[in-house]
């Protein structure tokens, strides 16, 4: 069974514009397709180790009745305008990682969104809670990202 999801989309914006959204806590809320991210507190991140708080509502997934709760997004990879990744800390520190790789292409950026739970303890893997977010949600978030940074622009060829 796979322990990593990856989806890609070409977006008609330069990596700098996309990275700006991905480093901003409010940007995460704005592009979330899961409906779980309700708000965020903190400053834009600039380096590995930076963090911000996201105010969550798990009820959007209709799977576990967690209600409202907060998590800390901790940056684990930070390459300006190239890649950003983070893990989630809170009541449970499972070790799953979300991230984006950005590759300049003609007329835009090829964006790869990934979600990796390969480092999660086997007991959590056996509990069948992963992936928390399906590939379709990652794909939808890329669509929202495209709409956010390049509204109305056609998708560039890859």
XYZ file of C-alpha atoms in Angstrom:
158
model
C 0.000 0.000 0.000
C 1.274 3.451 -0.868
C 2.286 5.750 1.958
C 2.603 8.872 -0.175
C 0.261 10.745 -2.478
C 1.406 13.198 -5.150
C -0.641 15.278 -7.557
C 0.483 17.918 -10.048
C -0.988 20.926 -11.784
C 0.480 23.539 -14.095
C -0.430 27.010 -12.857
C -0.106 30.254 -14.833
C 1.855 32.073 -12.120
C 5.512 32.319 -11.241
C 6.936 30.311 -8.318
C 7.359 33.470 -6.218
C 3.612 34.243 -6.294
C 2.744 30.650 -5.416
C 5.358 30.389 -2.675
C 4.021 33.596 -1.123
C 0.626 31.908 -0.624
C 2.218 28.723 0.731
C 4.297 30.561 3.351
C 1.346 32.608 4.640
C -0.804 31.008 7.366
C -3.907 32.659 5.881
C -2.888 31.291 2.482
C -3.228 27.767 3.849
C -6.757 28.527 4.999
C -7.648 30.199 1.698
C -6.637 27.242 -0.498
C -7.811 24.368 1.752
C -10.284 22.104 -0.033
C -10.995 19.832 2.935
C -13.031 22.401 4.836
C -11.123 21.631 8.038
C -8.947 24.771 8.176
C -11.077 27.501 9.717
C -8.477 30.188 10.522
C -4.769 30.596 11.274
C -2.650 32.605 13.679
C 0.962 33.543 13.073
C 3.356 35.235 10.720
C 4.481 34.014 7.305
C 7.193 31.388 7.617
C 10.730 32.006 6.386
C 12.787 28.971 7.456
C 12.810 25.376 8.659
C 11.592 25.309 12.251
C 9.135 28.197 11.840
C 5.567 27.486 12.801
C 2.045 28.862 12.992
C -1.245 27.722 14.489
C -4.218 26.537 12.446
C -7.676 26.467 13.978
C -9.367 23.293 12.747
C -12.809 21.733 12.532
C -12.631 18.010 11.780
C -16.412 17.830 11.349
C -15.885 18.802 7.700
C -14.607 15.263 7.069
C -17.458 13.658 9.020
C -15.174 10.881 10.283
C -14.054 11.550 13.860
C -16.047 13.853 16.183
C -13.133 16.050 17.264
C -14.981 19.331 16.966
C -12.882 22.497 17.069
C -9.179 22.155 17.883
C -5.819 23.747 17.105
C -2.721 22.294 15.492
C 0.726 23.735 14.966
C 2.141 23.636 11.458
C 5.918 23.187 11.766
C 8.061 23.758 8.678
C 10.433 20.844 7.916
C 11.551 21.809 4.377
C 12.033 25.369 3.143
C 13.650 26.191 -0.183
C 12.428 29.631 -1.299
C 10.304 29.463 -4.444
C 11.137 25.714 -4.835
C 9.761 23.592 -1.982
C 7.986 23.877 1.339
C 6.833 21.057 3.616
C 5.459 20.794 7.127
C 4.364 18.371 9.786
C 1.419 18.763 12.108
C 1.896 18.993 15.878
C -0.844 19.028 18.481
C -2.625 16.489 20.650
C -1.108 13.795 18.434
C 2.288 14.184 16.755
C 2.041 11.475 14.130
C 4.808 12.585 11.772
C 2.891 12.871 8.519
C 4.172 15.531 6.124
C 2.418 17.781 3.608
C 4.344 19.766 1.032
C 4.657 21.455 -2.343
C 7.427 21.396 -4.943
C 7.508 24.188 -7.520
C 9.145 23.830 -10.927
C 9.267 26.774 -13.339
C 7.812 25.978 -16.776
C 6.970 28.106 -19.808
C 4.226 30.546 -18.797
C 4.030 29.360 -15.194
C 4.877 26.734 -12.610
C 4.382 22.996 -12.346
C 3.191 22.499 -8.759
C 3.435 19.100 -7.081
C 1.414 18.680 -3.900
C 2.406 15.737 -1.744
C 1.256 14.032 1.421
C 3.569 11.465 3.042
C 2.767 9.284 6.031
C 5.642 6.803 5.611
C 7.233 7.936 8.917
C 4.076 7.389 10.957
C 4.261 4.605 13.565
C 2.932 1.287 12.313
C 0.158 1.205 14.918
C -1.364 4.327 13.336
C -0.958 2.890 9.853
C -2.699 -0.280 11.016
C -5.574 1.823 12.410
C -6.455 2.743 8.797
C -6.656 6.488 9.422
C -4.228 7.298 6.611
C -4.473 8.973 4.299
C -6.446 11.568 6.237
C -6.830 13.590 3.037
C -7.421 11.751 -0.263
C -5.615 12.566 -3.494
C -8.789 14.206 -4.801
C -8.577 16.787 -2.011
C -4.939 17.522 -2.862
C -5.979 17.972 -6.503
C -8.854 20.269 -5.500
C -6.521 22.365 -3.359
C -4.263 22.838 -6.394
C -7.297 24.087 -8.306
C -8.053 26.593 -5.561
C -4.382 27.635 -5.518
C -4.531 28.235 -9.284
C -7.700 30.288 -8.898
C -6.048 32.280 -6.086
C -2.777 33.180 -7.852
C -3.907 33.192 -11.497
C -7.660 33.865 -11.622
C -9.138 33.190 -15.039
C -5.801 32.198 -16.582
C -5.620 29.076 -18.747
C -3.462 26.223 -17.542
C 0.004 26.322 -19.151
C 1.217 23.339 -21.157
C 3.667 21.089 -19.339
